[in-house]
């Protein structure tokens, strides 16, 4: 990957996330910088050659495909190799969300990561470096922040923090168990509080993670399961509306019919007729 030496600095003042500057550099043999303390985060992706970083008393040797960051408010020294000096592309960013987003990845654990030149992280860093300045500064800023969000998303996806992975794994487990319970008990009146008690979770927390994972509230998901099953049962003309109602957890066929019509905008009887007419 051939990158010319470039540098671009921006004057943006978003509170939550900013692209402050970006560029690329093909370093001379043994070129060094620091010790330096930044007031923002500067992400580097090595595209060629080798080099080293020195931080918190530790020296790490890096090469093409590796990532390192100049962390905010922490001293770091870095140097290109004497024989095969590195070339890197970099993006500096800041804002109130910057550290929190980086903490969702493994990057701030040791300030470097081993990736590859096929990584989406490099793709989005290159996109940022290729942005053309628009006559309207706010347009340039929006494009850059869009790519920065995609860059950070790619970083978290490729290198999720252990805490994040554990939380996501536990969350998915609870939601999967809730879904299993719903599919096993839809034929009976089932309350959200019963599912929460079964999983030993608060009702509000279960609601939050279920909505987050499925896009549905638990009540809406239960209703969807009941209604989809009732459609399957109604396709059998030998089953009465009352039998279908009982089979999906309604003790009163009139209540079932009202719920069905509200959901599908047609009555169970008319739905059955429409399905029979297809045959």
PDB file of C-alpha atoms in Angstrom:
ATOM      1  CA  UNK A   1       0.000   0.000   0.000  1.00  0.00           C
ATOM      2  CA  UNK A   2       1.674   3.185  -1.171  1.00  0.00           C
ATOM      3  CA  UNK A   3       0.810   6.230   0.953  1.00  0.00           C
ATOM      4  CA  UNK A   4       2.378   9.619   0.426  1.00  0.00           C
ATOM      5  CA  UNK A   5       3.284  11.768   3.411  1.00  0.00           C
ATOM      6  CA  UNK A   6       0.153  13.762   4.232  1.00  0.00           C
ATOM      7  CA  UNK A   7      -1.240  15.779   7.128  1.00  0.00           C
ATOM      8  CA  UNK A   8      -4.663  17.312   7.597  1.00  0.00           C
ATOM      9  CA  UNK A   9      -5.892  19.159  10.673  1.00  0.00           C
ATOM     10  CA  UNK A  10      -9.490  20.140  11.357  1.00  0.00           C
ATOM     11  CA  UNK A  11     -11.179  22.686  13.540  1.00  0.00           C
ATOM     12  CA  UNK A  12     -14.272  20.906  14.847  1.00  0.00           C
ATOM     13  CA  UNK A  13     -15.891  21.339  18.226  1.00  0.00           C
ATOM     14  CA  UNK A  14     -18.367  18.498  18.705  1.00  0.00           C
ATOM     15  CA  UNK A  15     -18.708  17.564  22.346  1.00  0.00           C
ATOM     16  CA  UNK A  16     -18.999  13.788  21.928  1.00  0.00           C
ATOM     17  CA  UNK A  17     -16.691  12.832  19.037  1.00  0.00           C
ATOM     18  CA  UNK A  18     -14.331  14.714  16.721  1.00  0.00           C
ATOM     19  CA  UNK A  19     -11.844  13.899  13.988  1.00  0.00           C
ATOM     20  CA  UNK A  20      -9.006  16.253  14.963  1.00  0.00           C
ATOM     21  CA  UNK A  21      -6.390  15.394  12.331  1.00  0.00           C
ATOM     22  CA  UNK A  22      -5.303  12.559  10.074  1.00  0.00           C
ATOM     23  CA  UNK A  23      -2.554  11.669   7.669  1.00  0.00           C
ATOM     24  CA  UNK A  24       0.076   9.159   6.611  1.00  0.00           C
ATOM     25  CA  UNK A  25       3.847   9.037   6.894  1.00  0.00           C
ATOM     26  CA  UNK A  26       6.665   7.042   5.361  1.00  0.00           C
ATOM     27  CA  UNK A  27       9.303   7.357   8.076  1.00  0.00           C
ATOM     28  CA  UNK A  28      13.061   7.630   7.660  1.00  0.00           C
ATOM     29  CA  UNK A  29      15.285   4.940   9.163  1.00  0.00           C
ATOM     30  CA  UNK A  30      15.380   5.298  12.940  1.00  0.00           C
ATOM     31  CA  UNK A  31      12.931   8.227  12.968  1.00  0.00           C
ATOM     32  CA  UNK A  32      11.589   8.699  16.499  1.00  0.00           C
ATOM     33  CA  UNK A  33       9.013  10.832  18.242  1.00  0.00           C
ATOM     34  CA  UNK A  34       8.538  11.583  21.922  1.00  0.00           C
ATOM     35  CA  UNK A  35       8.275  10.972  24.721  1.00  0.00           C
ATOM     36  CA  UNK A  36       5.013  12.796  24.073  1.00  0.00           C
ATOM     37  CA  UNK A  37       1.751  13.274  25.947  1.00  0.00           C
ATOM     38  CA  UNK A  38      -1.324  13.873  23.789  1.00  0.00           C
ATOM     39  CA  UNK A  39      -4.568  15.636  24.643  1.00  0.00           C
ATOM     40  CA  UNK A  40      -6.431  13.291  22.292  1.00  0.00           C
ATOM     41  CA  UNK A  41      -6.132   9.737  20.912  1.00  0.00           C
ATOM     42  CA  UNK A  42      -4.126   9.059  17.750  1.00  0.00           C
ATOM     43  CA  UNK A  43      -4.688   5.671  16.136  1.00  0.00           C
ATOM     44  CA  UNK A  44      -1.885   4.344  13.882  1.00  0.00           C
ATOM     45  CA  UNK A  45      -2.083   1.452  11.430  1.00  0.00           C
ATOM     46  CA  UNK A  46       1.284   0.180  10.161  1.00  0.00           C
ATOM     47  CA  UNK A  47       1.113  -0.601   6.444  1.00  0.00           C
ATOM     48  CA  UNK A  48       4.803  -1.371   5.779  1.00  0.00           C
ATOM     49  CA  UNK A  49       8.046  -1.909   7.696  1.00  0.00           C
ATOM     50  CA  UNK A  50       8.747  -2.155  11.413  1.00  0.00           C
ATOM     51  CA  UNK A  51       9.101  -0.056  14.530  1.00  0.00           C
ATOM     52  CA  UNK A  52       8.749   0.011  18.302  1.00  0.00           C
ATOM     53  CA  UNK A  53       6.672   1.766  20.929  1.00  0.00           C
ATOM     54  CA  UNK A  54       7.743   2.399  24.528  1.00  0.00           C
ATOM     55  CA  UNK A  55       4.999   2.989  27.091  1.00  0.00           C
ATOM     56  CA  UNK A  56       4.615   2.315  30.836  1.00  0.00           C
ATOM     57  CA  UNK A  57       8.119   0.844  30.957  1.00  0.00           C
ATOM     58  CA  UNK A  58       7.364  -1.718  28.218  1.00  0.00           C
ATOM     59  CA  UNK A  59       8.851  -1.892  24.709  1.00  0.00           C
ATOM     60  CA  UNK A  60       6.754  -3.543  21.991  1.00  0.00           C
ATOM     61  CA  UNK A  61       8.042  -4.364  18.499  1.00  0.00           C
ATOM     62  CA  UNK A  62       5.450  -3.938  15.767  1.00  0.00           C
ATOM     63  CA  UNK A  63       5.238  -4.491  12.012  1.00  0.00           C
ATOM     64  CA  UNK A  64       2.889  -4.222   9.013  1.00  0.00           C
ATOM     65  CA  UNK A  65      -0.701  -5.101   9.960  1.00  0.00           C
ATOM     66  CA  UNK A  66      -0.288  -3.947  13.555  1.00  0.00           C
ATOM     67  CA  UNK A  67      -2.134  -1.082  15.252  1.00  0.00           C
ATOM     68  CA  UNK A  68      -0.995   1.215  18.025  1.00  0.00           C
ATOM     69  CA  UNK A  69      -2.453   4.254  19.698  1.00  0.00           C
ATOM     70  CA  UNK A  70      -0.978   7.372  21.228  1.00  0.00           C
ATOM     71  CA  UNK A  71      -3.190   7.469  24.323  1.00  0.00           C
ATOM     72  CA  UNK A  72      -4.553  10.618  25.896  1.00  0.00           C
ATOM     73  CA  UNK A  73      -2.608  11.954  28.914  1.00  0.00           C
ATOM     74  CA  UNK A  74      -0.066   9.079  28.931  1.00  0.00           C
ATOM     75  CA  UNK A  75       3.577   9.430  27.863  1.00  0.00           C
ATOM     76  CA  UNK A  76       4.655   7.329  24.873  1.00  0.00           C
ATOM     77  CA  UNK A  77       7.793   7.114  22.729  1.00  0.00           C
ATOM     78  CA  UNK A  78       7.872   5.439  19.309  1.00  0.00           C
ATOM     79  CA  UNK A  79      10.608   4.810  16.759  1.00  0.00           C
ATOM     80  CA  UNK A  80      10.922   3.430  13.230  1.00  0.00           C
ATOM     81  CA  UNK A  81      13.223   0.477  12.590  1.00  0.00           C
ATOM     82  CA  UNK A  82      16.808   1.261  11.572  1.00  0.00           C
ATOM     83  CA  UNK A  83      16.646  -1.078   8.554  1.00  0.00           C
ATOM     84  CA  UNK A  84      12.974  -1.376   7.589  1.00  0.00           C
ATOM     85  CA  UNK A  85      11.332   1.845   8.810  1.00  0.00           C
ATOM     86  CA  UNK A  86       7.600   1.764   9.052  1.00  0.00           C
ATOM     87  CA  UNK A  87       4.961   3.533   7.035  1.00  0.00           C
ATOM     88  CA  UNK A  88       1.712   4.194   8.858  1.00  0.00           C
ATOM     89  CA  UNK A  89      -1.639   5.842   8.399  1.00  0.00           C
ATOM     90  CA  UNK A  90      -3.129   7.656  11.383  1.00  0.00           C
ATOM     91  CA  UNK A  91      -6.279   9.333  12.672  1.00  0.00           C
ATOM     92  CA  UNK A  92      -6.432  11.619  15.715  1.00  0.00           C
ATOM     93  CA  UNK A  93      -9.758  12.000  17.489  1.00  0.00           C
ATOM     94  CA  UNK A  94     -11.242  13.292  20.730  1.00  0.00           C
ATOM     95  CA  UNK A  95     -14.545  13.891  22.493  1.00  0.00           C
ATOM     96  CA  UNK A  96     -16.462  12.764  25.557  1.00  0.00           C
ATOM     97  CA  UNK A  97     -17.254   9.353  24.009  1.00  0.00           C
ATOM     98  CA  UNK A  98     -13.740   8.612  22.754  1.00  0.00           C
ATOM     99  CA  UNK A  99     -12.367   6.778  25.785  1.00  0.00           C
ATOM    100  CA  UNK A 100     -15.587   4.862  26.435  1.00  0.00           C
ATOM    101  CA  UNK A 101     -15.652   3.592  22.849  1.00  0.00           C
ATOM    102  CA  UNK A 102     -11.977   2.609  22.954  1.00  0.00           C
ATOM    103  CA  UNK A 103     -12.578   0.796  26.243  1.00  0.00           C
ATOM    104  CA  UNK A 104     -15.077  -1.412  24.435  1.00  0.00           C
ATOM    105  CA  UNK A 105     -12.100  -2.718  22.447  1.00  0.00           C
ATOM    106  CA  UNK A 106      -8.831  -4.235  23.691  1.00  0.00           C
ATOM    107  CA  UNK A 107      -6.714  -1.331  22.432  1.00  0.00           C
ATOM    108  CA  UNK A 108      -6.195   0.524  25.720  1.00  0.00           C
ATOM    109  CA  UNK A 109      -5.188  -2.690  27.526  1.00  0.00           C
ATOM    110  CA  UNK A 110      -1.651  -2.614  26.066  1.00  0.00           C
ATOM    111  CA  UNK A 111      -1.917   0.176  23.450  1.00  0.00           C
ATOM    112  CA  UNK A 112      -1.289  -2.063  20.428  1.00  0.00           C
ATOM    113  CA  UNK A 113      -3.045  -4.875  18.544  1.00  0.00           C
ATOM    114  CA  UNK A 114      -2.028  -7.400  15.886  1.00  0.00           C
ATOM    115  CA  UNK A 115      -4.341  -7.091  12.886  1.00  0.00           C
ATOM    116  CA  UNK A 116      -3.852  -7.531   9.123  1.00  0.00           C
ATOM    117  CA  UNK A 117      -3.783  -5.381   6.003  1.00  0.00           C
ATOM    118  CA  UNK A 118      -7.210  -6.835   5.078  1.00  0.00           C
ATOM    119  CA  UNK A 119      -8.796  -5.389   8.223  1.00  0.00           C
ATOM    120  CA  UNK A 120     -11.868  -3.125   7.875  1.00  0.00           C
ATOM    121  CA  UNK A 121     -10.094  -0.874  10.398  1.00  0.00           C
ATOM    122  CA  UNK A 122      -7.499   0.026   7.775  1.00  0.00           C
ATOM    123  CA  UNK A 123     -10.253   0.439   5.197  1.00  0.00           C
ATOM    124  CA  UNK A 124     -12.036   3.116   7.233  1.00  0.00           C
ATOM    125  CA  UNK A 125      -8.781   4.856   8.171  1.00  0.00           C
ATOM    126  CA  UNK A 126      -7.995   5.058   4.461  1.00  0.00           C
ATOM    127  CA  UNK A 127     -11.495   6.401   3.783  1.00  0.00           C
ATOM    128  CA  UNK A 128     -10.881   9.195   6.284  1.00  0.00           C
ATOM    129  CA  UNK A 129      -7.573  10.048   4.616  1.00  0.00           C
ATOM    130  CA  UNK A 130      -9.249  10.175   1.209  1.00  0.00           C
ATOM    131  CA  UNK A 131     -12.015  12.599   2.206  1.00  0.00           C
ATOM    132  CA  UNK A 132     -12.070  15.678  -0.003  1.00  0.00           C
ATOM    133  CA  UNK A 133     -12.590  18.971   1.787  1.00  0.00           C
ATOM    134  CA  UNK A 134     -16.021  20.373   0.951  1.00  0.00           C
ATOM    135  CA  UNK A 135     -16.602  24.136   0.623  1.00  0.00           C
ATOM    136  CA  UNK A 136     -19.174  23.738   3.410  1.00  0.00           C
ATOM    137  CA  UNK A 137     -17.092  22.663   6.459  1.00  0.00           C
ATOM    138  CA  UNK A 138     -20.033  21.010   8.235  1.00  0.00           C
ATOM    139  CA  UNK A 139     -20.412  18.567   5.329  1.00  0.00           C
ATOM    140  CA  UNK A 140     -16.755  17.520   5.569  1.00  0.00           C
ATOM    141  CA  UNK A 141     -17.148  17.155   9.323  1.00  0.00           C
ATOM    142  CA  UNK A 142     -20.226  14.924   9.013  1.00  0.00           C
ATOM    143  CA  UNK A 143     -18.524  12.671   6.459  1.00  0.00           C
ATOM    144  CA  UNK A 144     -15.435  12.319   8.667  1.00  0.00           C
ATOM    145  CA  UNK A 145     -17.431  11.574  11.814  1.00  0.00           C
ATOM    146  CA  UNK A 146     -19.426   8.985   9.862  1.00  0.00           C
ATOM    147  CA  UNK A 147     -16.235   7.190   8.865  1.00  0.00           C
ATOM    148  CA  UNK A 148     -14.830   7.555  12.392  1.00  0.00           C
ATOM    149  CA  UNK A 149     -17.911   5.838  13.833  1.00  0.00           C
ATOM    150  CA  UNK A 150     -17.506   3.006  11.318  1.00  0.00           C
ATOM    151  CA  UNK A 151     -13.802   2.802  12.150  1.00  0.00           C
ATOM    152  CA  UNK A 152     -14.468   2.487  15.888  1.00  0.00           C
ATOM    153  CA  UNK A 153     -17.242  -0.036  15.253  1.00  0.00           C
ATOM    154  CA  UNK A 154     -14.791  -2.128  13.202  1.00  0.00           C
ATOM    155  CA  UNK A 155     -12.205  -1.867  15.988  1.00  0.00           C
ATOM    156  CA  UNK A 156     -14.679  -3.059  18.630  1.00  0.00           C
ATOM    157  CA  UNK A 157     -15.959  -5.843  16.386  1.00  0.00           C
ATOM    158  CA  UNK A 158     -12.471  -7.165  15.570  1.00  0.00           C
ATOM    159  CA  UNK A 159     -11.057  -6.705  19.076  1.00  0.00           C
ATOM    160  CA  UNK A 160     -13.939  -6.628  21.601  1.00  0.00           C
ATOM    161  CA  UNK A 161     -12.936  -6.186  25.230  1.00  0.00           C
ATOM    162  CA  UNK A 162     -13.290  -9.247  27.466  1.00  0.00           C
ATOM    163  CA  UNK A 163     -15.790  -7.353  29.616  1.00  0.00           C
ATOM    164  CA  UNK A 164     -17.897  -6.545  26.572  1.00  0.00           C
ATOM    165  CA  UNK A 165     -17.767 -10.134  25.315  1.00  0.00           C
ATOM    166  CA  UNK A 166     -18.832 -11.505  28.703  1.00  0.00           C
ATOM    167  CA  UNK A 167     -21.670  -8.987  28.991  1.00  0.00           C
ATOM    168  CA  UNK A 168     -22.885  -9.689  25.461  1.00  0.00           C
ATOM    169  CA  UNK A 169     -22.659 -13.458  25.960  1.00  0.00           C
ATOM    170  CA  UNK A 170     -24.647 -13.252  29.208  1.00  0.00           C
ATOM    171  CA  UNK A 171     -27.207 -10.924  27.633  1.00  0.00           C
ATOM    172  CA  UNK A 172     -27.728 -13.231  24.653  1.00  0.00           C
ATOM    173  CA  UNK A 173     -28.128 -16.206  27.014  1.00  0.00           C
ATOM    174  CA  UNK A 174     -30.887 -14.480  29.011  1.00  0.00           C
ATOM    175  CA  UNK A 175     -32.750 -13.452  25.856  1.00  0.00           C
ATOM    176  CA  UNK A 176     -32.449 -16.941  24.355  1.00  0.00           C
ATOM    177  CA  UNK A 177     -33.830 -18.451  27.550  1.00  0.00           C
ATOM    178  CA  UNK A 178     -36.716 -15.963  27.543  1.00  0.00           C
ATOM    179  CA  UNK A 179     -37.521 -16.852  23.918  1.00  0.00           C
ATOM    180  CA  UNK A 180     -37.424 -20.579  24.740  1.00  0.00           C
ATOM    181  CA  UNK A 181     -39.819 -20.039  27.615  1.00  0.00           C
ATOM    182  CA  UNK A 182     -42.206 -18.051  25.424  1.00  0.00           C
ATOM    183  CA  UNK A 183     -42.271 -20.726  22.713  1.00  0.00           C
ATOM    184  CA  UNK A 184     -42.805 -23.423  25.342  1.00  0.00           C
ATOM    185  CA  UNK A 185     -45.614 -21.622  27.189  1.00  0.00           C
ATOM    186  CA  UNK A 186     -47.452 -19.540  24.564  1.00  0.00           C
ATOM    187  CA  UNK A 187     -50.449 -21.897  24.920  1.00  0.00           C
ATOM    188  CA  UNK A 188     -50.964 -20.582  28.456  1.00  0.00           C
ATOM    189  CA  UNK A 189     -51.418 -17.056  29.799  1.00  0.00           C
ATOM    190  CA  UNK A 190     -47.814 -15.939  30.374  1.00  0.00           C
ATOM    191  CA  UNK A 191     -46.684 -12.780  32.127  1.00  0.00           C
ATOM    192  CA  UNK A 192     -43.458 -10.832  31.689  1.00  0.00           C
ATOM    193  CA  UNK A 193     -42.965 -10.934  35.465  1.00  0.00           C
ATOM    194  CA  UNK A 194     -43.029 -14.758  35.365  1.00  0.00           C
ATOM    195  CA  UNK A 195     -40.260 -14.843  32.760  1.00  0.00           C
ATOM    196  CA  UNK A 196     -38.210 -12.316  34.748  1.00  0.00           C
ATOM    197  CA  UNK A 197     -38.645 -14.338  37.961  1.00  0.00           C
ATOM    198  CA  UNK A 198     -37.670 -17.539  36.148  1.00  0.00           C
ATOM    199  CA  UNK A 199     -34.424 -15.910  34.960  1.00  0.00           C
ATOM    200  CA  UNK A 200     -33.861 -14.150  38.316  1.00  0.00           C
ATOM    201  CA  UNK A 201     -33.798 -10.759  36.587  1.00  0.00           C
ATOM    202  CA  UNK A 202     -35.617  -7.523  37.230  1.00  0.00           C
ATOM    203  CA  UNK A 203     -38.508  -6.911  34.880  1.00  0.00           C
ATOM    204  CA  UNK A 204     -37.022  -3.608  33.672  1.00  0.00           C
ATOM    205  CA  UNK A 205     -33.613  -5.152  32.887  1.00  0.00           C
ATOM    206  CA  UNK A 206     -35.182  -8.069  31.030  1.00  0.00           C
ATOM    207  CA  UNK A 207     -37.313  -5.653  29.030  1.00  0.00           C
ATOM    208  CA  UNK A 208     -34.233  -3.619  28.107  1.00  0.00           C
ATOM    209  CA  UNK A 209     -32.041  -6.503  26.919  1.00  0.00           C
ATOM    210  CA  UNK A 210     -34.912  -8.289  25.136  1.00  0.00           C
ATOM    211  CA  UNK A 211     -35.774  -5.154  23.181  1.00  0.00           C
ATOM    212  CA  UNK A 212     -32.103  -4.559  22.455  1.00  0.00           C
ATOM    213  CA  UNK A 213     -31.535  -8.078  21.088  1.00  0.00           C
ATOM    214  CA  UNK A 214     -34.818  -8.703  19.231  1.00  0.00           C
ATOM    215  CA  UNK A 215     -36.260  -5.284  18.446  1.00  0.00           C
ATOM    216  CA  UNK A 216     -39.516  -6.303  20.172  1.00  0.00           C
ATOM    217  CA  UNK A 217     -40.929  -5.753  23.615  1.00  0.00           C
ATOM    218  CA  UNK A 218     -41.619  -9.058  25.383  1.00  0.00           C
ATOM    219  CA  UNK A 219     -45.383  -8.503  25.218  1.00  0.00           C
ATOM    220  CA  UNK A 220     -45.201  -7.819  21.476  1.00  0.00           C
ATOM    221  CA  UNK A 221     -43.042 -10.903  20.940  1.00  0.00           C
ATOM    222  CA  UNK A 222     -45.449 -13.120  22.902  1.00  0.00           C
ATOM    223  CA  UNK A 223     -48.341 -11.738  20.861  1.00  0.00           C
ATOM    224  CA  UNK A 224     -46.472 -12.364  17.618  1.00  0.00           C
ATOM    225  CA  UNK A 225     -45.817 -16.001  18.582  1.00  0.00           C
ATOM    226  CA  UNK A 226     -49.474 -16.517  19.534  1.00  0.00           C
ATOM    227  CA  UNK A 227     -50.777 -14.901  16.354  1.00  0.00           C
ATOM    228  CA  UNK A 228     -48.400 -16.761  14.021  1.00  0.00           C
ATOM    229  CA  UNK A 229     -49.335 -20.068  15.640  1.00  0.00           C
ATOM    230  CA  UNK A 230     -53.038 -19.266  15.421  1.00  0.00           C
ATOM    231  CA  UNK A 231     -52.632 -18.675  11.669  1.00  0.00           C
ATOM    232  CA  UNK A 232     -51.146 -22.145  11.294  1.00  0.00           C
ATOM    233  CA  UNK A 233     -54.001 -23.709  13.262  1.00  0.00           C
ATOM    234  CA  UNK A 234     -56.704 -21.803  11.359  1.00  0.00           C
ATOM    235  CA  UNK A 235     -55.516 -23.343   8.100  1.00  0.00           C
ATOM    236  CA  UNK A 236     -57.026 -26.626   9.319  1.00  0.00           C
ATOM    237  CA  UNK A 237     -60.792 -26.249   8.726  1.00  0.00           C
ATOM    238  CA  UNK A 238     -61.503 -29.064  11.181  1.00  0.00           C
ATOM    239  CA  UNK A 239     -60.423 -26.877  14.105  1.00  0.00           C
ATOM    240  CA  UNK A 240     -62.999 -24.567  15.650  1.00  0.00           C
ATOM    241  CA  UNK A 241     -62.198 -20.942  16.518  1.00  0.00           C
ATOM    242  CA  UNK A 242     -62.651 -21.858  20.188  1.00  0.00           C
ATOM    243  CA  UNK A 243     -60.106 -24.674  19.910  1.00  0.00           C
ATOM    244  CA  UNK A 244     -57.619 -22.365  18.203  1.00  0.00           C
ATOM    245  CA  UNK A 245     -58.150 -19.728  20.893  1.00  0.00           C
ATOM    246  CA  UNK A 246     -57.496 -22.216  23.701  1.00  0.00           C
ATOM    247  CA  UNK A 247     -54.433 -23.576  21.866  1.00  0.00           C
ATOM    248  CA  UNK A 248     -52.714 -20.179  21.872  1.00  0.00           C
ATOM    249  CA  UNK A 249     -53.533 -19.238  25.446  1.00  0.00           C
ATOM    250  CA  UNK A 250     -56.899 -17.467  25.227  1.00  0.00           C
ATOM    251  CA  UNK A 251     -59.636 -18.738  27.533  1.00  0.00           C
ATOM    252  CA  UNK A 252     -62.276 -16.692  25.723  1.00  0.00           C
ATOM    253  CA  UNK A 253     -62.726 -17.072  21.922  1.00  0.00           C
ATOM    254  CA  UNK A 254     -64.180 -13.544  21.703  1.00  0.00           C
ATOM    255  CA  UNK A 255     -61.049 -12.058  23.294  1.00  0.00           C
ATOM    256  CA  UNK A 256     -58.946 -14.126  20.869  1.00  0.00           C
ATOM    257  CA  UNK A 257     -60.974 -12.960  17.876  1.00  0.00           C
ATOM    258  CA  UNK A 258     -60.617  -9.317  18.923  1.00  0.00           C
ATOM    259  CA  UNK A 259     -56.838  -9.717  19.403  1.00  0.00           C
ATOM    260  CA  UNK A 260     -56.497 -11.489  16.038  1.00  0.00           C
ATOM    261  CA  UNK A 261     -58.461  -8.790  14.212  1.00  0.00           C
ATOM    262  CA  UNK A 262     -56.485  -6.031  15.887  1.00  0.00           C
ATOM    263  CA  UNK A 263     -53.215  -7.723  14.854  1.00  0.00           C
ATOM    264  CA  UNK A 264     -54.055  -8.788  11.285  1.00  0.00           C
ATOM    265  CA  UNK A 265     -56.946  -6.393  10.507  1.00  0.00           C
ATOM    266  CA  UNK A 266     -59.150  -9.338   9.599  1.00  0.00           C
ATOM    267  CA  UNK A 267     -61.212 -11.774  11.656  1.00  0.00           C
ATOM    268  CA  UNK A 268     -60.138 -15.405  12.221  1.00  0.00           C
ATOM    269  CA  UNK A 269     -63.096 -16.573  10.146  1.00  0.00           C
ATOM    270  CA  UNK A 270     -62.253 -14.282   7.213  1.00  0.00           C
ATOM    271  CA  UNK A 271     -58.596 -15.267   7.442  1.00  0.00           C
ATOM    272  CA  UNK A 272     -59.556 -18.943   7.236  1.00  0.00           C
ATOM    273  CA  UNK A 273     -61.747 -18.255   4.204  1.00  0.00           C
ATOM    274  CA  UNK A 274     -58.934 -16.369   2.462  1.00  0.00           C
ATOM    275  CA  UNK A 275     -56.546 -19.289   3.035  1.00  0.00           C
ATOM    276  CA  UNK A 276     -59.085 -21.852   1.806  1.00  0.00           C
ATOM    277  CA  UNK A 277     -59.676 -19.806  -1.336  1.00  0.00           C
ATOM    278  CA  UNK A 278     -55.983 -20.115  -2.191  1.00  0.00           C
ATOM    279  CA  UNK A 279     -56.305 -23.901  -2.509  1.00  0.00           C
TER     280      UNK A 279
END
